Coordinates of C-alpha atoms and ligand atoms in Angstrom, one line a residue:
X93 CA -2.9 1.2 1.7
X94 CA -1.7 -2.6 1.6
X95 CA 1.3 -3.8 2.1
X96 CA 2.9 -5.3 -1.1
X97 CA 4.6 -7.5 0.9
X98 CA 2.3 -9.8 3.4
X99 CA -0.8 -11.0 2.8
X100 CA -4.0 -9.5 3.9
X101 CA -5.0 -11.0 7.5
X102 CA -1.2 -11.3 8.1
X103 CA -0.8 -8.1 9.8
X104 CA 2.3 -6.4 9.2
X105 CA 1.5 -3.7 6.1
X106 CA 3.5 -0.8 6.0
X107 CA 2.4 2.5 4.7
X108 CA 3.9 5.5 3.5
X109 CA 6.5 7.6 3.7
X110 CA 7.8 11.0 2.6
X111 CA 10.1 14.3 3.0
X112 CA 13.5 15.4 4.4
X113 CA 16.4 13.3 3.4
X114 CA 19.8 14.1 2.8
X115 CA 20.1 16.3 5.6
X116 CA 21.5 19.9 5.4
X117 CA 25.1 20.1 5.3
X118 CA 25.6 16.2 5.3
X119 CA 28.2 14.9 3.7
X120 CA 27.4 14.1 -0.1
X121 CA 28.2 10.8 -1.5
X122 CA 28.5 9.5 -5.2
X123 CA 27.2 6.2 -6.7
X124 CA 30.2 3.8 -7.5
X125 CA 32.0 4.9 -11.1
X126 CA 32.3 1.0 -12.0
X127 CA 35.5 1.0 -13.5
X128 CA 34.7 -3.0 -13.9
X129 CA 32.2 -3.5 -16.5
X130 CA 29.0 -2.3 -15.7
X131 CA 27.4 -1.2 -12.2
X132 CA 24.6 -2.9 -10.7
X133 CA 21.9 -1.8 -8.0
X134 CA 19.7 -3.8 -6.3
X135 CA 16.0 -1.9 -4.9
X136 CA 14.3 -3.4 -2.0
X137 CA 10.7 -2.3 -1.2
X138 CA 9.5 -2.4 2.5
X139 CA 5.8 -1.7 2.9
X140 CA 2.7 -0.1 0.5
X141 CA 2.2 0.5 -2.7
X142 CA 3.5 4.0 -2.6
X143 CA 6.6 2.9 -1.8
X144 CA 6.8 0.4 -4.6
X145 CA 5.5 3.0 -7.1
X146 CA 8.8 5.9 -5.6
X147 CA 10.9 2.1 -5.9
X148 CA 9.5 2.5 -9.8
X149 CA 10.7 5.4 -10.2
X150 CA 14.1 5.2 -8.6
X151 CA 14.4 2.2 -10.7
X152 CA 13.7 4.3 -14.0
X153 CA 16.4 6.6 -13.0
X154 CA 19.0 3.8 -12.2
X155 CA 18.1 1.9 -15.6
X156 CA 18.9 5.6 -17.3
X157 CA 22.4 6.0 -15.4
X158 CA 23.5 2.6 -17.1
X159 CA 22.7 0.4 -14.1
X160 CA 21.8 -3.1 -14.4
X161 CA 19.2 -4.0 -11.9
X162 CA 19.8 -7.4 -9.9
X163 CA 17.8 -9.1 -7.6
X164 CA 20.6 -9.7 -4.7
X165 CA 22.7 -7.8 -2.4
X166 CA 25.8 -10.3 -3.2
X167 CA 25.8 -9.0 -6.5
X168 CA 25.0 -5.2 -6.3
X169 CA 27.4 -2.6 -6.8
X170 CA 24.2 0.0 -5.2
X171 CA 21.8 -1.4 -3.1
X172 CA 18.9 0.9 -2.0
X173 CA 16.6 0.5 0.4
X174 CA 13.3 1.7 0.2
X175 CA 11.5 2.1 3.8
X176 CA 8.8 2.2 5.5
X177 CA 8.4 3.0 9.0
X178 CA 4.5 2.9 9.9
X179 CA 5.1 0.2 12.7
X180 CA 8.2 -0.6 14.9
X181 CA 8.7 -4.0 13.4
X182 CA 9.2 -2.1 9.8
X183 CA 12.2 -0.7 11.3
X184 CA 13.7 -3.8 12.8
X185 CA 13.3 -5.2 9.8
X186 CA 15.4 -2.3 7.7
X187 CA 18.2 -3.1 10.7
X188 CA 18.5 -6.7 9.7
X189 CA 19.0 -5.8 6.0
X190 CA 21.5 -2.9 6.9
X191 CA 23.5 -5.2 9.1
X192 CA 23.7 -7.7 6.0
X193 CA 24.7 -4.9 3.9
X194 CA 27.6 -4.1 6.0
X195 CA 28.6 -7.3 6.3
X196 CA 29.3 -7.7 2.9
X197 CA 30.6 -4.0 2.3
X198 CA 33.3 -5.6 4.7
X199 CA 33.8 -8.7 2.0
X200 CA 34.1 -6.0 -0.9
X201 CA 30.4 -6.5 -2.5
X202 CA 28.4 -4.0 -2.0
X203 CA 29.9 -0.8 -2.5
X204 CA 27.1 1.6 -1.8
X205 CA 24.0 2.0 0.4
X206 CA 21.0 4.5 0.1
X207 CA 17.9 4.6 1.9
X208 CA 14.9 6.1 0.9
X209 CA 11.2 6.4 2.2
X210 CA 9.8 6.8 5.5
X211 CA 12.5 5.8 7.7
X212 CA 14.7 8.3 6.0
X213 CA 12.3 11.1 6.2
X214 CA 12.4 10.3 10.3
X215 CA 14.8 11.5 12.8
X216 CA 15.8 8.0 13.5
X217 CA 17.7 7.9 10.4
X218 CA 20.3 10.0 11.4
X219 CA 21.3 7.8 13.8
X220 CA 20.8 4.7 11.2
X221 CA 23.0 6.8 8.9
X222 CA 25.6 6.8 11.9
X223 CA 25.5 3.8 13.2
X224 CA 25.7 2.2 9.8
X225 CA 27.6 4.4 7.5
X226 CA 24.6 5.0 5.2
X227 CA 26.2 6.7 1.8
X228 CA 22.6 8.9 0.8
X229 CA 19.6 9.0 2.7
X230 CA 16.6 10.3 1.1
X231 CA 12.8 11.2 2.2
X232 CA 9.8 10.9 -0.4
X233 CA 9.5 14.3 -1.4
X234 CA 13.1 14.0 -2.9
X235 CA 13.6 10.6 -4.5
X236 CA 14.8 13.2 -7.3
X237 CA 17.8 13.4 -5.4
X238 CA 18.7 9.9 -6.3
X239 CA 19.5 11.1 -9.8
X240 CA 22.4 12.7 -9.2
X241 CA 24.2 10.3 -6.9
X242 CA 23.8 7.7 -9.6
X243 CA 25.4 10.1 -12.0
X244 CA 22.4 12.1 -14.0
X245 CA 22.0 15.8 -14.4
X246 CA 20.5 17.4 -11.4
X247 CA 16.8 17.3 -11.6
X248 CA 14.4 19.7 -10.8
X249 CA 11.5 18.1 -9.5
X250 CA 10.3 18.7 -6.1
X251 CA 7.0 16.7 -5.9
X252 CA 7.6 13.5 -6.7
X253 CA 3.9 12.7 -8.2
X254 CA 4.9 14.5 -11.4
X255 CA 7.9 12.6 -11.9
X256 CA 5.9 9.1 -13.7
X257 CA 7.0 6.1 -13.1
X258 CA 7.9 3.2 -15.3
X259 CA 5.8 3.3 -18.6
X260 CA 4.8 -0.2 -20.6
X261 CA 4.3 -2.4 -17.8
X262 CA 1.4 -4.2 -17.8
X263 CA 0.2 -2.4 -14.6
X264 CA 1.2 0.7 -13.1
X265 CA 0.6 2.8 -10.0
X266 CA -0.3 6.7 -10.0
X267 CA -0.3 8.7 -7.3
X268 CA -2.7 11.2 -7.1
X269 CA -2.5 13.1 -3.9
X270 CA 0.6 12.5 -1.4
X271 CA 0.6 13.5 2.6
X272 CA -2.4 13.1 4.9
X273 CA -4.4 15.9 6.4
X274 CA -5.8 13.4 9.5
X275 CA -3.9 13.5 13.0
X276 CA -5.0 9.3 13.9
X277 CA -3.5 8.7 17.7
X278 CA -1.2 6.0 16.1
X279 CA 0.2 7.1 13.2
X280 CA 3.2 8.5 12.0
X281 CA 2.4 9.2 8.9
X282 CA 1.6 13.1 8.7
X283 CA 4.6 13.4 10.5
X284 CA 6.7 11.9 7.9
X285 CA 4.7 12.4 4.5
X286 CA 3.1 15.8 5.3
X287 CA 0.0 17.6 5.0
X288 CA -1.8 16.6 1.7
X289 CA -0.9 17.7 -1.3
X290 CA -3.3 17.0 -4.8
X291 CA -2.3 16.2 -8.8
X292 CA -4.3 18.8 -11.3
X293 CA -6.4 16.0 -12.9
X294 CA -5.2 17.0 -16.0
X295 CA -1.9 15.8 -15.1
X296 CA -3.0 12.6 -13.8
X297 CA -5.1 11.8 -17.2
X298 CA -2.4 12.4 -19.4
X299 CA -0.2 10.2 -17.4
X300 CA -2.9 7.6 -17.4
X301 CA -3.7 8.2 -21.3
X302 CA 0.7 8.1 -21.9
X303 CA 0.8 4.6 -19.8
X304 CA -1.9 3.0 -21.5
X305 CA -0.6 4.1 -24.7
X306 CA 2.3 2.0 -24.0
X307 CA 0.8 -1.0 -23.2
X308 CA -0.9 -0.5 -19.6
X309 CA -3.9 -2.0 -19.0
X310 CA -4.5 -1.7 -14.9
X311 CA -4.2 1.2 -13.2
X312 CA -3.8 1.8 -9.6
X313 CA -4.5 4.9 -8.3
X314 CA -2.2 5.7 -5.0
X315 CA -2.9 8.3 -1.7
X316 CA -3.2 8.1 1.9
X317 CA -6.8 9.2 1.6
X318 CA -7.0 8.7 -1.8
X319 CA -10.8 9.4 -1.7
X320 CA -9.6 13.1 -0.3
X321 CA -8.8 13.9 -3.6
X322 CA -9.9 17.4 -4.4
X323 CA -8.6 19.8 -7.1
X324 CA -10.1 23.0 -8.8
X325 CA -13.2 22.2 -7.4
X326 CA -13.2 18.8 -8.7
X327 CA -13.7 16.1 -6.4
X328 CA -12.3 12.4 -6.3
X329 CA -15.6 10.9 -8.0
X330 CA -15.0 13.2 -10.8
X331 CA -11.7 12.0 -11.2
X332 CA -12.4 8.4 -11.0
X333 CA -15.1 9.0 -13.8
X334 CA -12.4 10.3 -15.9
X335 CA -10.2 7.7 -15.4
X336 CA -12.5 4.7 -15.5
X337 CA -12.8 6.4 -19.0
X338 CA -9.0 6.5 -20.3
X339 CA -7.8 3.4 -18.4
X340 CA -9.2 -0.4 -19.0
X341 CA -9.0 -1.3 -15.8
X342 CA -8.7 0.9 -12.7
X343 CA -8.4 0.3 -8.8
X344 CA -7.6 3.0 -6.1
X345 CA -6.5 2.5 -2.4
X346 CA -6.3 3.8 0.3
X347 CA -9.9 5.7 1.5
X348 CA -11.2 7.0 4.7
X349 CA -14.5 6.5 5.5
X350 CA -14.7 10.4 6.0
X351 CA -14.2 11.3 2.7
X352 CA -16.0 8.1 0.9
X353 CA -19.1 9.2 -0.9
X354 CA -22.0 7.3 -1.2
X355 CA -21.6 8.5 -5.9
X356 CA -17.9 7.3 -5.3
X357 CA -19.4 3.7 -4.3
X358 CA -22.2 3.9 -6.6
X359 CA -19.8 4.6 -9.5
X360 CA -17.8 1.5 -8.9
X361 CA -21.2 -0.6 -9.7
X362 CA -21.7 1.7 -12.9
X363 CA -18.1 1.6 -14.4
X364 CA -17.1 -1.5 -16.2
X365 CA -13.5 -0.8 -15.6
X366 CA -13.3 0.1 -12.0
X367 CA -12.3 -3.4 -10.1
X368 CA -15.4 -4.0 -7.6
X369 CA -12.9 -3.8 -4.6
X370 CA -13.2 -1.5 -1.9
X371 CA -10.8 -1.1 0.8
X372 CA -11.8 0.9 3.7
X373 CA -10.0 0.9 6.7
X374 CA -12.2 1.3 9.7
X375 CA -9.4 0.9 13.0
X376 CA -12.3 -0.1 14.9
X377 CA -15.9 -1.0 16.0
X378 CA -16.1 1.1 19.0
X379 CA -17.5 5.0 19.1
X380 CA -15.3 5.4 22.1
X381 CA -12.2 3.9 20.2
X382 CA -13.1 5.4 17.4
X383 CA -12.7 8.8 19.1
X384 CA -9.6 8.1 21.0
X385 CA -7.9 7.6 17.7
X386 CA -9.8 10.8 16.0
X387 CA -10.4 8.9 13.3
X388 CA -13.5 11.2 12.7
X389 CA -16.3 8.8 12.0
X390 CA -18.5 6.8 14.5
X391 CA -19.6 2.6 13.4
X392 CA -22.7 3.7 12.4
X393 CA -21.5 5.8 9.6
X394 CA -19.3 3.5 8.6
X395 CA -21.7 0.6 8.6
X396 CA -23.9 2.8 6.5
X397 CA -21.4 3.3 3.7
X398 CA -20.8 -0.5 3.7
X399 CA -24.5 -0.6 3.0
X400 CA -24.5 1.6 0.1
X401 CA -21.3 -0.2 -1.2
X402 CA -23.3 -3.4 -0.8
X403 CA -26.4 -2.2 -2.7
X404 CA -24.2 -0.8 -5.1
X405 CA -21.9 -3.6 -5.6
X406 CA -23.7 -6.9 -4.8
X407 CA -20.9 -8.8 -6.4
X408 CA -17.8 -6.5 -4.8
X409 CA -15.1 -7.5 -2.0
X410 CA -15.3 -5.1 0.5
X411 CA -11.5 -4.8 3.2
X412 CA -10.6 -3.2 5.8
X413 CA -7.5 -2.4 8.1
X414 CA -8.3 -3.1 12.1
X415 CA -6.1 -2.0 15.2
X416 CA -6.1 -4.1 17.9
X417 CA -4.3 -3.1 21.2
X418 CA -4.7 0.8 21.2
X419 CA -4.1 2.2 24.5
X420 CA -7.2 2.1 26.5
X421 CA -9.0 -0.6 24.5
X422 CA -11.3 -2.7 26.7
X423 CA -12.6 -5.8 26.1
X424 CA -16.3 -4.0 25.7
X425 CA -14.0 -2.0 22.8
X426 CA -12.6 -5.1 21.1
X427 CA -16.6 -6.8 21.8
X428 CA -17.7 -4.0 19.6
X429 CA -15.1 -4.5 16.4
X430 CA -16.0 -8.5 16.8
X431 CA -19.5 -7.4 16.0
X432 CA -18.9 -4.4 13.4
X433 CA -16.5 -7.3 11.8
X434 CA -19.6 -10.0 11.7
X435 CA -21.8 -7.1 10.4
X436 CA -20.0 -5.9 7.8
X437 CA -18.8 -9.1 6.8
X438 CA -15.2 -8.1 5.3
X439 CA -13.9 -10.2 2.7
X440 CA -10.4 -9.8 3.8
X441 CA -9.3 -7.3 6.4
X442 CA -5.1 -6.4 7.5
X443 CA -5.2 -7.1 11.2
X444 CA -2.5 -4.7 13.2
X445 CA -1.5 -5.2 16.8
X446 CA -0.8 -1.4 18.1
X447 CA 2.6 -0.1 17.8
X448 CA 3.7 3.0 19.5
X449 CA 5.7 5.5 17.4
X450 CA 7.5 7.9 18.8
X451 CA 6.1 11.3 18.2
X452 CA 2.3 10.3 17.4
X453 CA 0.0 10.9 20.6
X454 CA -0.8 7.2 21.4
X455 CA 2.6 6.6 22.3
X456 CA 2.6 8.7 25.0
X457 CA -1.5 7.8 26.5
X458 CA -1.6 5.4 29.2
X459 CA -3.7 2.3 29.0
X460 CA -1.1 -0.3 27.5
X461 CA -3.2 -3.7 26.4
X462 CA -1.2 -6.2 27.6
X463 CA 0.7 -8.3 24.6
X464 CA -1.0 -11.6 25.6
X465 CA -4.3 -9.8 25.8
X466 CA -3.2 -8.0 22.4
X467 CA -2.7 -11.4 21.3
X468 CA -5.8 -13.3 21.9
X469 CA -7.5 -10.5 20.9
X470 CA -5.8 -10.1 17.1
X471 CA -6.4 -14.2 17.2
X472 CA -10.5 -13.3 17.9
X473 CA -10.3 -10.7 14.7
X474 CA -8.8 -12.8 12.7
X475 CA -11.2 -15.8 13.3
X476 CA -14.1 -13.7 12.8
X477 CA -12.9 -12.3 9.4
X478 CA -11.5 -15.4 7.7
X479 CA -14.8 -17.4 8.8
X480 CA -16.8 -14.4 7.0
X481 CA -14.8 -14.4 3.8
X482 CA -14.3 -18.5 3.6
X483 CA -18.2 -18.2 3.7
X484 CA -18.5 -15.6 0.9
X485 CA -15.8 -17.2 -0.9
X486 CA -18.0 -20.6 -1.2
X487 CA -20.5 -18.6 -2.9
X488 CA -18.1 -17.8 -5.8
X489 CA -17.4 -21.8 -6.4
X490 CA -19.3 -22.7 -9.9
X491 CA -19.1 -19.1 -11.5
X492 CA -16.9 -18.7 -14.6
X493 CA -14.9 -15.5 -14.8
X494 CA -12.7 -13.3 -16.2
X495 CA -9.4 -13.4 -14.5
X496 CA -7.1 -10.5 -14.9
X497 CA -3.4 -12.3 -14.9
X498 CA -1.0 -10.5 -12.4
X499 CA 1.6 -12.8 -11.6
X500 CA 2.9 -15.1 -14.6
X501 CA 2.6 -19.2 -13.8
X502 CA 5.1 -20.3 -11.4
X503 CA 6.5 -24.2 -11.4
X504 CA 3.4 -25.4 -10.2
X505 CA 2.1 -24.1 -13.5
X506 CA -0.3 -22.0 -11.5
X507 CA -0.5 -18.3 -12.0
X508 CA -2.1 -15.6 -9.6
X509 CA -5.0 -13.0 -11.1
X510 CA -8.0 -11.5 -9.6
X511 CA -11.4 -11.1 -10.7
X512 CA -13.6 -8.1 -11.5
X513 CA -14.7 -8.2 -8.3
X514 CA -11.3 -7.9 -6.7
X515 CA -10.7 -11.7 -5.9
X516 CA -7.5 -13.2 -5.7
X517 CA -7.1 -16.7 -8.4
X518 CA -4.8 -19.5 -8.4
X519 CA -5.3 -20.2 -11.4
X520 CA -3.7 -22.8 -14.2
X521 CA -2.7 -21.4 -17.4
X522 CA 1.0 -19.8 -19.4
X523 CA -0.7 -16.7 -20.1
X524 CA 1.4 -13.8 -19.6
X525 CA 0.6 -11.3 -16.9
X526 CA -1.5 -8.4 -17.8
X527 CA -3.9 -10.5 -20.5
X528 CA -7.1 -11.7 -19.4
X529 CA -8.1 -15.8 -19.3
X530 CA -11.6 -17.2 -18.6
X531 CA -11.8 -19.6 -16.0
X532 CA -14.5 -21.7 -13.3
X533 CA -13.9 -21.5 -10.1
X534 CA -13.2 -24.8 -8.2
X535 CA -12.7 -24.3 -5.0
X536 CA -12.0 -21.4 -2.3
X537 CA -10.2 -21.0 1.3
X538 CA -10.6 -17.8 3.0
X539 CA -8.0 -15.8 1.0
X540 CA -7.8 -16.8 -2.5
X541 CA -10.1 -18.7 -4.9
X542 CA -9.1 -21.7 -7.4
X543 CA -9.4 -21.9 -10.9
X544 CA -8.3 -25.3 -13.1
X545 CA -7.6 -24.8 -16.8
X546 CA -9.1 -21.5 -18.4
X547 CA -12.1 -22.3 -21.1
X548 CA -11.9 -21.3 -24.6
Ligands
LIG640 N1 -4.5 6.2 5.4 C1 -5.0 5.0 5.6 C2 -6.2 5.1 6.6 O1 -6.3 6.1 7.2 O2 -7.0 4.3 6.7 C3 -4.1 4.0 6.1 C4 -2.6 4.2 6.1 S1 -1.7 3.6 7.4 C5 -0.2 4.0 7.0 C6 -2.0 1.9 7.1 C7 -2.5 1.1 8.3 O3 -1.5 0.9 9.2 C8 -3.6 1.9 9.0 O4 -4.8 1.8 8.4 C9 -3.5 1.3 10.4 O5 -4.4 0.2 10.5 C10 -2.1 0.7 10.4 N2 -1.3 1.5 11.4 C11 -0.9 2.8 11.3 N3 -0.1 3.1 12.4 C12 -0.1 2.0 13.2 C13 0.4 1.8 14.5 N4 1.1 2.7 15.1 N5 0.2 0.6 15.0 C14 -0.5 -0.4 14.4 N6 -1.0 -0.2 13.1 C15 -0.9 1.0 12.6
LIG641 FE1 -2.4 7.8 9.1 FE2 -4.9 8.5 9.8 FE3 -3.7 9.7 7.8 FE4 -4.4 7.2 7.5 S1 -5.8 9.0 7.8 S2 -2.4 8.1 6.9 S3 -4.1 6.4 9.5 S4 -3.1 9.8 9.9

């Protein structure tokens, strides 16, 4: 799963979260009354697009207490923080901002702090909550909780999926399946989102067919191993046809290569409304790697599924997610991800230097890369996988497409869309986000393409 809030090749994503929160007997807290005119809350999202998607709906249930929402700390009566707590620097980060907050709690601003997502589904937030004076703290499985510290009846829900999120925005997220049934060396997130757990796909269509009835028109379908997907006997592919039905334009994220079938990648080069973007993290080129991390999967495999995807999709973006650093890695290791990366040819990959977290097995193997050596070797990736996608990019310069608007035009007039084929576009036109604009292609660096004025 991306993170919303870097850049692909920049490295520092943040995935998921869920489950305890307010911990048993803590002491409960309620949302400022705002005697003064009316209360305000401010939501900041750290990490994936699950976490934006709970920050959705946490912002539905503030907008229903009377909140206004508003974009600072200095001006928030609430301020919740949203969290993710895949790597270490995720949770420096959350200090910073919790430090801030307390500094203007002491000026009389901010009267409240909640935080929500992974880091408050970890032990370490006890002592956050402590150290800080955190009001509520809330895992994923109980964002409903949220409702009644900001003053609504008491909900009932306790799986957050079938609590939708905000309806009649141009694009929404659905989560399908939440937890993760894989045990990887390095990751934290079983531990703090549990074991997975699937939406009947009759409750994930009518979602889908209520959002688009109110003015959706991209759907993004959300899950650890989203590709896991099984319900009823029904498997993902069979939900993805269904969808690709209902919705005009549909994406999911994030697969494992275990799980991908070869009709899943085939289907993305049949549907006309399934964006031609695949992103399937492969952690690294190396069997022995590979196996270390029990990812479950050897190169080979994986290079044959980029195969199909490629026969499939001739005109698709293909990304991955690469670890570099692991305990035990050798240089033969990283030799054998440089050439898996060439192979493969990724059009855009999120490059992560290891980071151990407490509890997951790899923080407790021997075999520490050393940071300089960690370095160089995130340097090599990186190299390897812009060169690859600056060189498919070129290909795209000439071709006229239809550019799906997702971000309106900022002061440079420029606004930021993608293609069918999962492209990024700077592209210059007013048109609002969500509507569609027609445009040739310039020019193209490694990450995004260029676009002038759209045609007719
Ligand atoms: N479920 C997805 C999968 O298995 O591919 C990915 C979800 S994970 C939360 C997002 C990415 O963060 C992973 O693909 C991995 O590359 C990276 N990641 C997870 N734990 C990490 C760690 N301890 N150090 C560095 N990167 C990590
Ligand atoms: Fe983490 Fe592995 Fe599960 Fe992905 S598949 S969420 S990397 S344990």
């Amino acid at each position: 799963m991306s993170d919303t809030t870097e850049t692909p090749q920049a490295a520092t994503r943040t995935a998921t979260p869920v489950m305890i929160s307010r911990k048993p007997g803590a002491p409960s807290a309620t949302a400022p009354s705002g005697s003064e005119g009316t209360r305000t809350a401010c939501i900041r999202t750290f990490g994936c697009q699950m976490n934006v998607h709970d920050s959705d709906r946490m912002r539905r249930m503030i907008l229903d207490a009377g909140y206004a929402e508003v974009q600072s700390y200095e001006e928030a009566d609430l301020v919740i923080l949203n969290t993710c707590y895949v790597r270490e620097n995720a949770v420096d980060r959350v200090r910073g901002h919790l430090g801030e907050l307390n500094r203007l709690r002491r000026l009389g601003r901010v009267k409240k702090v909640a935080l929500t997502g992974c880091i408050g589904a970890s032990d370490e937030s006890t002592t956050l909550q402590r150290q800080y004076g955190i009001d509520l703290v809330l895992g994923t499985h109980n964002t409903y909780e949220l409702a009644e510290f900001v003053g609504l009846p008491t909900m009932r829900e306790t799986y957050t999926p079938d609590l939708p999120g905000t309806e009649g925005e141009h694009s929404a997220f659905v989560t399908i399946m939440t937890g993760c049934n894989y045990q990887c060396s390095y990751c934290i997130v079983p531990s703090v989102r549990g074991r997975m757990v699937c939406r009947p796909l009759e409750s994930v269509v009518a979602e889908i067919e209520g959002l688009v009835e109110s003015g959706t028109g991209y759907v993004t379908l959300l899950g650890q191993t989203v590709d896991a997907w099984r319900h009823d006997g029904k498997r993902f592919c069979d939900l993805l046809a269904r969808v690709a039905d209902v919705a005009p334009r549909v994406w999911f994220t994030t697969s494992h290569p275990s799980n991908m079938e070869d009709r899943t990648l085939r289907l993305i080069g049949e549907k006309d409304t399934i964006v031609k973007r695949l992103h399937l993290p492969v952690q690294s080129g190396s069997d022995r790697m590979l196996k270390v991390m029990h990812r479950g999967y050897k190169a080979e495999r994986y290079r044959r599924k980029i195969e199909v995807f490629r026969e499939a999709v001739p005109d698709g973006t293909l990304s991955t997610d690469i670890i570099v650093g692991h305990p035990g890695e050798t240089e033969e290791d990283h030799e054998q991800t440089l050439k898996l990366v060439e192979d493969c040819a990724f059009d855009s990959a999120y490059i992560f230097k290891f980071s151990p977290r407490k509890g997951t097995e790899a923080a407790e193997l021997g075999g520490a890369v050393p940071p300089g050596v960690v370095q160089r070797r995130f340097l090599e990736v990186l190299r390897a996988v812009e060169q690859n996608a600056y060189a498919r990019n070129q290909r795209k310069v000439g071709s006229l497409e239809d550019v799906y608007i997702r971000h309106g035009s900022t002061e440079d007039g420029k606004a930021i869309g993608e293609t069918w084929s999962g492209h990024a576009v700077h592209v210059r036109t007013e048109c609002e986000p969500g509507k569609y604009v027609r445009a040739r292609i310039d020019s193209a660096g490694p990450h995004v393409l260029y676009a002038g004025e759209p045609v007719a």
